[in-house]
Coordinates of C-alpha atoms and ligand atoms in Angstrom, one line a residue:
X49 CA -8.7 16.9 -25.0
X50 CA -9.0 13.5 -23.6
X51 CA -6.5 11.0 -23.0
X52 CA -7.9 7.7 -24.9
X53 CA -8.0 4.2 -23.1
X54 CA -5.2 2.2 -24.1
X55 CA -5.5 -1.0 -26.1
X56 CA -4.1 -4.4 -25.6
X57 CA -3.4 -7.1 -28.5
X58 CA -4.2 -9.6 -26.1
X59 CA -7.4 -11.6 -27.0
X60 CA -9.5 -12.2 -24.2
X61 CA -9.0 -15.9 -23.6
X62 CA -5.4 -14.8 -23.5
X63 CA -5.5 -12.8 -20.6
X64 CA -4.2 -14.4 -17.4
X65 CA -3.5 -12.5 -14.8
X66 CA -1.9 -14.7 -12.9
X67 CA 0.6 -15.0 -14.7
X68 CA 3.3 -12.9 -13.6
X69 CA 5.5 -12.5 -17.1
X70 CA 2.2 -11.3 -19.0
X71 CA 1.7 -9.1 -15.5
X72 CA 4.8 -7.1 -16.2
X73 CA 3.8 -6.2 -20.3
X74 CA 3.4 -3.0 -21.2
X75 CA 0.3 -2.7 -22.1
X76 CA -1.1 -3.5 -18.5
X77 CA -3.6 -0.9 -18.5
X78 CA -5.2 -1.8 -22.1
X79 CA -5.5 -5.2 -20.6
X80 CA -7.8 -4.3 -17.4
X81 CA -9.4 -1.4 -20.1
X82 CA -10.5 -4.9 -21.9
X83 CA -11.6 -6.5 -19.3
X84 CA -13.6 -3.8 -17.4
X85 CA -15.2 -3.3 -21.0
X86 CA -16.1 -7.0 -22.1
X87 CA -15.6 -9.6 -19.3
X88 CA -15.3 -7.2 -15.8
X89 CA -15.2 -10.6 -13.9
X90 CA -13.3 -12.9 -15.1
X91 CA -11.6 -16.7 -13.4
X92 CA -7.6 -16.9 -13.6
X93 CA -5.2 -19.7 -12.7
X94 CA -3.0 -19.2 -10.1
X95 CA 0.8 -19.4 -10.9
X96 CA 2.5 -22.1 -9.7
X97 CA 5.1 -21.6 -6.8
X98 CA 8.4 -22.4 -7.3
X99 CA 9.4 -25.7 -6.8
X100 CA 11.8 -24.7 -3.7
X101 CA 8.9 -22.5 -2.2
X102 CA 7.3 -25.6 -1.6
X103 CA 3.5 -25.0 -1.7
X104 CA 1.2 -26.2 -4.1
X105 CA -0.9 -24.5 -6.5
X106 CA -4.3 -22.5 -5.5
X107 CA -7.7 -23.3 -7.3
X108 CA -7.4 -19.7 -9.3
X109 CA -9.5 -16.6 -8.7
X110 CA -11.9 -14.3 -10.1
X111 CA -10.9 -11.0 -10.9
X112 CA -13.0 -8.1 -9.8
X113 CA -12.1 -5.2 -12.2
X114 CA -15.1 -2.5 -12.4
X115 CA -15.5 0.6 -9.8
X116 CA -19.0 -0.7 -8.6
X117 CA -17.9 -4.6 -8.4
X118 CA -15.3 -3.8 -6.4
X119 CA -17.1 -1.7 -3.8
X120 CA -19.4 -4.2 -3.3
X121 CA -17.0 -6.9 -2.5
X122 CA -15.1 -4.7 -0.3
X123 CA -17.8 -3.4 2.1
X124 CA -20.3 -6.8 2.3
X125 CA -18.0 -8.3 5.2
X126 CA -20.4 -11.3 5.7
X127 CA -20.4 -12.5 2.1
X128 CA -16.3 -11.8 1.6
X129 CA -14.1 -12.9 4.1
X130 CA -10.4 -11.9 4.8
X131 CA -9.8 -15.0 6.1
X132 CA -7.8 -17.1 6.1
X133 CA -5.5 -14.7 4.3
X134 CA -6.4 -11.3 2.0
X135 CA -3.4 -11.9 -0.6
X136 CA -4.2 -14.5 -4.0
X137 CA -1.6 -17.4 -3.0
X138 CA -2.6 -19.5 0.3
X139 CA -1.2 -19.9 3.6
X140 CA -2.6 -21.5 6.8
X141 CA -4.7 -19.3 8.5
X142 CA -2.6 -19.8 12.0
X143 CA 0.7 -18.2 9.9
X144 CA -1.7 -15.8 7.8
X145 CA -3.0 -14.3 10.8
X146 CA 0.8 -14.2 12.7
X147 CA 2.4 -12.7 9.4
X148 CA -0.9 -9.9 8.8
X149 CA -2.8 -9.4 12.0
X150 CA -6.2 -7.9 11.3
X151 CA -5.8 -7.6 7.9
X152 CA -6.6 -11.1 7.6
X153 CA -9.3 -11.5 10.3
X154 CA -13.2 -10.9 10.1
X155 CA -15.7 -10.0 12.8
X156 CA -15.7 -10.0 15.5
X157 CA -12.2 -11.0 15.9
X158 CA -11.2 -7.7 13.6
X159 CA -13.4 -5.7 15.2
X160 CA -11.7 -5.8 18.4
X161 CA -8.1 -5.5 17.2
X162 CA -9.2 -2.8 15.5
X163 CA -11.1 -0.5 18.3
X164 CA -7.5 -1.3 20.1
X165 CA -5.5 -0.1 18.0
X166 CA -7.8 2.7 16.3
X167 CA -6.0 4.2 20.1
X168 CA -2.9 4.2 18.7
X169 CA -4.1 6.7 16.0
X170 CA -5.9 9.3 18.7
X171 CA -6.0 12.9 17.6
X172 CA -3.3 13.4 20.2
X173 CA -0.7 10.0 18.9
X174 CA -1.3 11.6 15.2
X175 CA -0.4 15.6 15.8
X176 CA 2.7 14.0 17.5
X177 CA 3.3 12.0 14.9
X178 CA 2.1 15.2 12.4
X179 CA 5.4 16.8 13.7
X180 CA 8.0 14.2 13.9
X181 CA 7.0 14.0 9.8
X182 CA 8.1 17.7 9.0
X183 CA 11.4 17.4 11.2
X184 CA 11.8 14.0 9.4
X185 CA 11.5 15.2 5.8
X186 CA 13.5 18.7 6.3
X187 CA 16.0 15.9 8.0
X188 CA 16.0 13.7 5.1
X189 CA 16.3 16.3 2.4
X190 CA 19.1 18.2 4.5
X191 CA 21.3 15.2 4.0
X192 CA 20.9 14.0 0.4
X193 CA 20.9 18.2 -0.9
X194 CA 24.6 18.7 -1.1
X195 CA 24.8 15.5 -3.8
X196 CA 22.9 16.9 -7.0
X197 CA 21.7 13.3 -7.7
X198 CA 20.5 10.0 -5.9
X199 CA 18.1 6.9 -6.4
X200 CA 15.0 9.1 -5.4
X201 CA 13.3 5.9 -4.0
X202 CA 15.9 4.8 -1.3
X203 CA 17.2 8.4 -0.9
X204 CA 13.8 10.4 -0.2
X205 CA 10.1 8.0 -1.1
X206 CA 11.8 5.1 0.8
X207 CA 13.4 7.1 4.5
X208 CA 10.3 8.6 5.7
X209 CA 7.8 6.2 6.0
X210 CA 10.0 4.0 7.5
X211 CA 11.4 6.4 10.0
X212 CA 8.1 7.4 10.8
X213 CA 6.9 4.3 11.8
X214 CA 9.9 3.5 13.6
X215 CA 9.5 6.8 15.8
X216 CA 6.1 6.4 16.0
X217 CA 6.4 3.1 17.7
X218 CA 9.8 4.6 19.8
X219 CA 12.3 2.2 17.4
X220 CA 16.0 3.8 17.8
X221 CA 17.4 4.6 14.6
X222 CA 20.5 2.5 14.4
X223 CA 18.0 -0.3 13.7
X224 CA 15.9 1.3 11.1
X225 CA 18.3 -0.2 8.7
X226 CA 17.7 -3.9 9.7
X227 CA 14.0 -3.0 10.2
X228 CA 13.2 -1.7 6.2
X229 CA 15.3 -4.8 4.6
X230 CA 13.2 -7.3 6.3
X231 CA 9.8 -5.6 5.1
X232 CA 11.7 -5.3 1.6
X233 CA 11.7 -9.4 1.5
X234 CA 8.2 -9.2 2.7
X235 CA 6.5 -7.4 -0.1
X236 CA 9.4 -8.1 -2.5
X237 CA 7.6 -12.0 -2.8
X238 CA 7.6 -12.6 -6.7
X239 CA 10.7 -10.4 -7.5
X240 CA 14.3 -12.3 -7.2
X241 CA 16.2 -9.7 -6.2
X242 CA 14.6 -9.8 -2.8
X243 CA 12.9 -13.6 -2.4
X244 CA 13.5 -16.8 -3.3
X245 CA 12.2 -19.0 -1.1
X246 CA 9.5 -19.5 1.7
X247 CA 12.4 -19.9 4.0
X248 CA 13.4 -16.6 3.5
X249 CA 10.2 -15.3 3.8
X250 CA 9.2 -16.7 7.0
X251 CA 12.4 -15.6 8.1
X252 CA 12.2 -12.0 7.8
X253 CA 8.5 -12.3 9.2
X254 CA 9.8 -14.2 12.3
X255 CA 12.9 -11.2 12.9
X256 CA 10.1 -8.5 12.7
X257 CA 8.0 -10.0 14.8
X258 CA 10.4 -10.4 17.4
X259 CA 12.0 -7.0 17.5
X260 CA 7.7 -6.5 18.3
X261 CA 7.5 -9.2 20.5
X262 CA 10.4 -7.4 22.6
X263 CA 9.4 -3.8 21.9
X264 CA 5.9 -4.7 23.7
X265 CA 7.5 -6.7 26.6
X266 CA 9.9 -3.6 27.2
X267 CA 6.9 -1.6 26.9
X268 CA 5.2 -3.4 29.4
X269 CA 7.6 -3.0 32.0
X270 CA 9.3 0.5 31.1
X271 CA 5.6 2.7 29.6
X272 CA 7.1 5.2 27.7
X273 CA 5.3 8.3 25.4
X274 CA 5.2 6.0 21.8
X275 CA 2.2 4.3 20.6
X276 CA 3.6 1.1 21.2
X277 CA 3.1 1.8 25.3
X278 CA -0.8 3.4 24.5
X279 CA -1.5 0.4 22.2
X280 CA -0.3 -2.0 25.5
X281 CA -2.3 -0.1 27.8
X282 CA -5.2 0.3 25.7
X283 CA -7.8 -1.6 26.8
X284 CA -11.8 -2.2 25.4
X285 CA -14.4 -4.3 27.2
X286 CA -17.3 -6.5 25.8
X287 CA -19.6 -9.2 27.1
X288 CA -16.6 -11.4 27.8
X289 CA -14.9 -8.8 29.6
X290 CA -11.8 -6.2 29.2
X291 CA -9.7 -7.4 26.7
X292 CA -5.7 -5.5 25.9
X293 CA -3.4 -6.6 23.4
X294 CA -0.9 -9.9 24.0
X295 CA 2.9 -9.0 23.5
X296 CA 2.2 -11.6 20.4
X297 CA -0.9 -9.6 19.1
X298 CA 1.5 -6.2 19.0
X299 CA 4.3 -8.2 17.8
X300 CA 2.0 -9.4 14.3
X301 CA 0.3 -6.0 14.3
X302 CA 4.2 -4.4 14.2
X303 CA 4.7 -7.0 11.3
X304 CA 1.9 -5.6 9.5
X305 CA 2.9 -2.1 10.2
X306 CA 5.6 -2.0 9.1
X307 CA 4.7 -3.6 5.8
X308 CA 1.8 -1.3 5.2
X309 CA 2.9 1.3 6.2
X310 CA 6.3 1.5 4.4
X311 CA 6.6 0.4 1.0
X312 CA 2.7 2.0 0.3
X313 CA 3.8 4.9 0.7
X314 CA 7.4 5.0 -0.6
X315 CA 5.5 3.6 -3.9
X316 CA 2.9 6.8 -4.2
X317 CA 5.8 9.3 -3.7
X318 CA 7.8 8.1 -6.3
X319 CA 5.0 7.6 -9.1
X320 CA 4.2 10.9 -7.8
X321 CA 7.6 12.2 -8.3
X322 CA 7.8 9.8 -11.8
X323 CA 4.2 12.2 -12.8
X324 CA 5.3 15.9 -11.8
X325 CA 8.5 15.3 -14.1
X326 CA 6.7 14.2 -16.6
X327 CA 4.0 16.6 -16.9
X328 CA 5.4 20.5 -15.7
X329 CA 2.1 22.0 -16.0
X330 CA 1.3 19.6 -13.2
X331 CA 3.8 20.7 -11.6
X332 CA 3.4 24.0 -12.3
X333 CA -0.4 24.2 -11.0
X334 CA 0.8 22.6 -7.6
X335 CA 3.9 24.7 -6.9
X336 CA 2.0 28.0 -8.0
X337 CA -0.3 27.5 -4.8
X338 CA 0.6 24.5 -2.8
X339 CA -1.8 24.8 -0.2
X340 CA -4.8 24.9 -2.0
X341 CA -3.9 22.4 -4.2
X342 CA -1.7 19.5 -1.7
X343 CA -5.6 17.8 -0.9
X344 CA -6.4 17.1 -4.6
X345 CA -2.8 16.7 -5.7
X346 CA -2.0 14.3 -2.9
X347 CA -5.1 12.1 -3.6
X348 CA -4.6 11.8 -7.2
X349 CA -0.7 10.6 -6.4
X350 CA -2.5 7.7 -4.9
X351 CA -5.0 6.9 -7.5
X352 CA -2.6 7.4 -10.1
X353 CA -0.3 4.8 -8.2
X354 CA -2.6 2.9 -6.7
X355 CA 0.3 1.2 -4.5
X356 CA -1.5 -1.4 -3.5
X357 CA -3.0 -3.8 -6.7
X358 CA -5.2 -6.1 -5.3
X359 CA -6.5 -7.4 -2.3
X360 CA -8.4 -10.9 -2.6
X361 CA -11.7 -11.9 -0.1
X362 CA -13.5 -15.7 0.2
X363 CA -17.4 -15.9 -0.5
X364 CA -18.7 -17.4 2.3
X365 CA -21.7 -18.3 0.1
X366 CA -22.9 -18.7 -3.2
X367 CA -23.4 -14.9 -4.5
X368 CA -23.4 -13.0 -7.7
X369 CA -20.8 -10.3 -8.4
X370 CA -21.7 -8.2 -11.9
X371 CA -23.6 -11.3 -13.4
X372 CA -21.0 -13.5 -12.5
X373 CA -22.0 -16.4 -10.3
X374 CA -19.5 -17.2 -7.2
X375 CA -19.2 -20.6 -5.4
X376 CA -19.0 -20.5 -1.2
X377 CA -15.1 -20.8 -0.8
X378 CA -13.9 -18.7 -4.2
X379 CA -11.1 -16.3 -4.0
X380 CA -12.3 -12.9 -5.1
X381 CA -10.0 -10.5 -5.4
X382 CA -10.7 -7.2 -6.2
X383 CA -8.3 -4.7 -8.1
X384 CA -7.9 -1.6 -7.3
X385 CA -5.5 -0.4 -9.8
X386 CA -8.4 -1.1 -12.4
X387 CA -11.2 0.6 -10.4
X388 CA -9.1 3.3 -10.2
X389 CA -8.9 3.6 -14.1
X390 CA -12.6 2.7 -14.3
X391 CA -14.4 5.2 -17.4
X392 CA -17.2 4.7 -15.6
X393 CA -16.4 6.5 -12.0
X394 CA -13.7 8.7 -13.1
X395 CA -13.5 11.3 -15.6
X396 CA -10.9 10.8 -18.1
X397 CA -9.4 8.5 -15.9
X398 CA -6.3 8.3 -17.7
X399 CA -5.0 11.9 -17.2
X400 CA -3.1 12.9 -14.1
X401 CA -4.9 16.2 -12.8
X402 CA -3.8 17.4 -9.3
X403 CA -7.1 19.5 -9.4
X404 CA -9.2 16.5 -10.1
X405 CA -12.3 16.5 -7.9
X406 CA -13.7 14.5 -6.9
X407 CA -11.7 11.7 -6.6
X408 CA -13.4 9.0 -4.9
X409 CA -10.6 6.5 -5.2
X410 CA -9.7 2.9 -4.0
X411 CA -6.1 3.2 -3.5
X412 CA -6.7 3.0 0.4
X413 CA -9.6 0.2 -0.4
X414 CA -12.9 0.5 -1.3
X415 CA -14.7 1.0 2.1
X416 CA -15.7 -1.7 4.8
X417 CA -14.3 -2.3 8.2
X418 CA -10.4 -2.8 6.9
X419 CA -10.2 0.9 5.5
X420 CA -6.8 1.9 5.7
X421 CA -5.8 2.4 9.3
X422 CA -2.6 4.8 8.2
X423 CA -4.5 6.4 5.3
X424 CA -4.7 10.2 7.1
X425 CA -0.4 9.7 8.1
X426 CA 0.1 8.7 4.3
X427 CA -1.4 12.1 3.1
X428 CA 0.5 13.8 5.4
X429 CA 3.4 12.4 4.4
X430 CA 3.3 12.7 1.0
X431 CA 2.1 16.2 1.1
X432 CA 5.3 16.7 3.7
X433 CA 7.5 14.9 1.1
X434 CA 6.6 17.4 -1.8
X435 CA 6.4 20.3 0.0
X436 CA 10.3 20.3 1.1
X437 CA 11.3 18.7 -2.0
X438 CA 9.6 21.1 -4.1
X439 CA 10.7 24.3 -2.0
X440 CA 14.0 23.1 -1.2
X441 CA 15.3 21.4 -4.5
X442 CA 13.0 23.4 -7.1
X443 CA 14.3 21.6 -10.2
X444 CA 14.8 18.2 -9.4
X445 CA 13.5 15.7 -11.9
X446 CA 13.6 11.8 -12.6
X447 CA 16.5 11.4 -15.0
X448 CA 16.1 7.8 -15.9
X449 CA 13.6 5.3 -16.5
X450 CA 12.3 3.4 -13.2
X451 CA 13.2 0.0 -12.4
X452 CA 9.7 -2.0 -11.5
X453 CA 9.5 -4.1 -8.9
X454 CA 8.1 -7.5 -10.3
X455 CA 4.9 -8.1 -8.2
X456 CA 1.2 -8.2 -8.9
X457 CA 0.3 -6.9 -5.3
X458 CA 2.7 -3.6 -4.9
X459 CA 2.9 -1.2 -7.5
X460 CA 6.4 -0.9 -6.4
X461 CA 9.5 1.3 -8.0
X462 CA 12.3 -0.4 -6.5
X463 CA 15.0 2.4 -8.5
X464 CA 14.7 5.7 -9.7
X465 CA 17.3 7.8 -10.6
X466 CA 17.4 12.1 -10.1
X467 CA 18.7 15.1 -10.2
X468 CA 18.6 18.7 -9.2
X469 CA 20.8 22.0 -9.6
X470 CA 19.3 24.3 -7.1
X471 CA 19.2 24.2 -3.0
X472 CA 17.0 26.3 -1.6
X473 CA 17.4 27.2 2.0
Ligands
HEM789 C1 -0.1 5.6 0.2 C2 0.0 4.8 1.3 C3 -0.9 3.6 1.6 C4 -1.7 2.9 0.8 C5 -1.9 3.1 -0.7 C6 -2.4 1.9 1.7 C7 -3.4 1.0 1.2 C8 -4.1 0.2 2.0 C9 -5.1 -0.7 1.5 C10 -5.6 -0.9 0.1 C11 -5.6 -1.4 2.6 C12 -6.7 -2.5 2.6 C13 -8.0 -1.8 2.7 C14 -9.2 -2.7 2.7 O1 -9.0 -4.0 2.6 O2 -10.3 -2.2 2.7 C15 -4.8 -0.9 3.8 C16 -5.0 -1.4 5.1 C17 -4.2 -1.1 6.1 N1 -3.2 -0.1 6.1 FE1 -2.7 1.1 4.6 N2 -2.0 2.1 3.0 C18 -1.0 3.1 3.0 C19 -0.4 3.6 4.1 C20 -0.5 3.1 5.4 C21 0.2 3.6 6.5 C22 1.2 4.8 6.5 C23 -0.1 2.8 7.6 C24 0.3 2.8 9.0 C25 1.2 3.5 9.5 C26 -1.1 1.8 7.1 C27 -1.7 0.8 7.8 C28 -2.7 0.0 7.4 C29 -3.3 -1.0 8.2 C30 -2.9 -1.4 9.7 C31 -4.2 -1.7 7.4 C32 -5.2 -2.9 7.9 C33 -6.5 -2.3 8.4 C34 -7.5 -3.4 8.8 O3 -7.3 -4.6 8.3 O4 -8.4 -3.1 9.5 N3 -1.3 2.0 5.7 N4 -3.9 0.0 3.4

C-alpha cells in the first residue's frame, strides 16, 4: 500500500516560504505537495533580517518546487548564475565569494577552481581518505560504546565528517573542537542558539579562513602527504598561462569545506538513524545483507533527508521556468527537498525503501558544473557510519524526539537522543 501525500490547511495565497515560523510547521511536506500540484513556481518575500544583523530586505524569490523545474535551472549555467551568492538572503559578491569559494562563482572562474581542486579528490587522495574513514568510525564508536546512551548527533553523525575533513586536509586533532563550532555558527544562521548577529557570522568565517590561510602557507613551505599540499601544488594551464591556487583561494575553499562537508553529512546520518528506528523492517532488510543493500540504502538516506533544502541561482535573462515568466536579475531558487518528494519522478515518494531503485535524487543537486564535489566521501561515510554502528551496537535506537535546527537551508538535527544494550566486538 502506498503512503498518501500529506495535506496542508494552508490556502495557497497563505504560503510563504520565506517566512521562517510557517517554515518550521508541521505540515511542511503537505505544503510543497500543494505547491508542486497547483502553483510549482511560485514568488515569496524574503524575511526581513534582524534589525542588529543590519542588512536590508531582498526583492523575494521564486520558488522552484517540481523534479523537472529544478533540473533545468540547475544544469543551464548561462541562464542561472551562482553569482553573486547561491543562498536566498544577499551579500556582496567580494564577501560571498571569500565566505563560499566556487560555490558561488560561474564560468570560467568556477571552472578553474574546480579542475584544481577536482586534484584533491584523485583516485589515490580518496582510497586514503577511504581508510582513515573506517579507522575513524571503529574510533568513534569504540569511545561512546561503554555509555549505553548519548546525543546520537554530536556523539556519532556529528565526529566523522568533521574528523575526516580535518585529516584529510592534515588538521591536528586538538583543534577539531574549535574547527566544528565555528562551521556550527556558519550554517546555524536563522537559529538563536548559534547566531545572532552578522558580527558573529563574519567572525567565525574570518577564524576559519585563517586557520586555511595558515594551513596553505605552512604547506607551502613544509609539502606534506594531505590534500591541502596536492591542492597547493596542483597546477592547470590555459590560454593565460599556468594558474595554482593563492593561500587566500585555499583559505575560502577550506571555509567552504568544511561547511559542506560537515553538517551535510552529520544531517543524513541522523535522519537516517531517525528512519531505521522508526521502521525495523527497514532495518531489517539492510542488516539481513548489508552489502547488497548499503548502495540503495545509502542513497535513499539522502533523499529522504535531503540535507541540503535549497540552493537559489540569478537569471541572467528573461526566461521561462514551468510557465512562469522570470525577469534578468530574479532569485530562483530551487528546492531540493520538494524535487525529492516530487509524485512525478519518484515512486511513492513518501515511503522510505532502502531497496528503492532507482533513485535519481537531488540531495547532492540536480546536475550542472557545481555537483557535489564530496558526494562519493559522503556515501562512504554514511555507509561506514552504519556498518559499525549496526554490527557493533545491534539495538541502538533514537529514544526521543529530535530537536530541529531552525533553518530553511539545512535540514539539520541539532539533538537526538539514544540508546543501546548490546556491544558487539
Ligand atoms: C550527505 C552529504 C552531502 C550533501 C547532501 C551535499 C550536498 C551538496 C549540494 C546540494 C551541493 C550543491 C550542488 C549544486 O549546486 O549543483 C554541494 C556542493 C558541494 N559540496 Fe556537497 N554535500 C554533501 C557532502 C559533501 C562533502 C563530504 C564534501 C567535501 C568533503 C562536500 C563538498 C562540496 C563542495 C566543495 C561543493 C561545491 C561544488 C561546486 O561549487 O562546484 N559535500 N553539496
Amino acid at each position: 500500500m502506498s503512503i498518501e501525500t500529506p495535506g496542508t490547511d494552508l490556502a495557497l495565497d497563505d504560503i510563504r516560504l520565506g517566512d521562517i515560523e510557517q517554515w518550521m510547521r508541521p505540515d511542511r511536506e503537505g505544503i510543497f505537495a500543494k505547491l508542486r500540484a497547483e502553483r510549482p513556481v511560485s514568488f515569496h518575500e524574503e524575511p526581513a533580517p534582524p534589525p542588529e544583523m543590519g542588512i536590508p530586505q531582498g526583492p523575494g524569490f521564486w520558488a522552484v518546487t517540481r523534479y523537472a523545474d529544478v533540473m533545468q535551472v540547475s544544469r543551464d549555467s548561462d541562464t542561472f548564475h551562482s553569482a553573486p551568492t547561491s543562498t536566498i538572503g544577499d551579500m556582496p559578491a567580494e564577501i560571498a565569494q571569500w565566505l563560499g569559494s566556487m560555490i558561488n562563482m560561474d564560468a570560467p572562474k568556477h571552472t578553474k577552481l574546480r579542475l584544481i581542486v577536482n586534484r584533491g579528490f584523485t583516485p589515490r587522495q580518496v582510497a586514503r581518505i577511504e581508510e582513515s574513514v573506517r579507522v575513524q568510525a571503529k574510533e568513534i564508536v569504540d569511545r561512546v560504546a561503554p555509555l549505553g546512551e548519548c546525543d546520537f548527533v554530536s556523539e556519532f553523525a556529528a565526529a566523522l565528517p568533521l574528523q575526516i575533513i580535518c585529516d584529510m586536509m592534515g588538521i591536528p586533532r586538538s583543534d577539531t573542537k574549535h574547527i566544528f563550532e565555528l562551521t556550527n555558527v556558519i550554517l546555524g544562521v536563522g537559529d538563536p542558539e548559534y547566531v545572532q548577529t552578522l558580527e558573529q557570522l563574519m567572525e567565525a568565517g574570518m577564524g576559519l579562513f585563517q586557520y586555511g590561510l595558515a594551513l596553505a602557507e605552512d604547506r607551502l613551505a613544509n609539502p606534506r602527504d594531505d590534500i591541502t599540499t596536492a591542492l597547493m601544488q596542483a597546477e592547470i594551464e590555459d590560454e593565460n598561462g599556468l594558474h595554482r591556487l593563492t593561500a587566500g583561494e585555499l583559505g575560502s575553499f577550506f571555509l567552504l569545506l568544511v561547511v559542506a562537508g560537515n553538517e551535510t553529512t552529520r544531517t543524513a546520518i541522523s535522519h537516517g538513524m531517525r528512519c531505521l528506528t522508526e521502521l525495523p523492517d527497514q532495518r531489517k532488510l539492510w542488516v539481513d545483507d548489508f552489502e547488497a543493500v548499503s548502495p540503495t540504502a545509502v542513497e535513499e538516506i539522502v533523499r529522504w533527508a535531503t540535507p541540503v533544502i535549497n540552493f537559489r541561482r540569478t537569471a541572467t535573462r528573461d526566461t521561462v521556468v514551468g510557465d512562469q515568466d522570470i525577469k534578468e536579475g530574479q532569485k530562483v531558487v530551487m528546492f531540493y527537498n520538494s524535487a525529492n518528494r516530487d509524485e512525478e519522478a519518484f515512486d511513492d515518494p513518501f515511503r522510505f525503501d532502502v531497496l528503492r531503485t532507482p533513485n535519481e535524487h537531488f540531495g547532492f543537486g540536480a546536475g550542472g558544473p557545481h555537483f557535489c564535489l564530496g558526494a562519493n566521501l559522503a556515501r562512504r561515510e554514511i555507509r561506514v557510519m552504519f556498518e559499525e554502528l549496526l554490527r557493533r551496537l545491534p539495538d541502538i535506537e533514537v529514544t526521543g524526539e529530535p530537536d530541529m535546527l531552525q533553518s530553511n537551508f539545512i535540514h539539520g538535527i541539532k539533538r537526538m537522543p539514544c540508546a543501546w544494550h548490546t556491544v558487539n566486538d
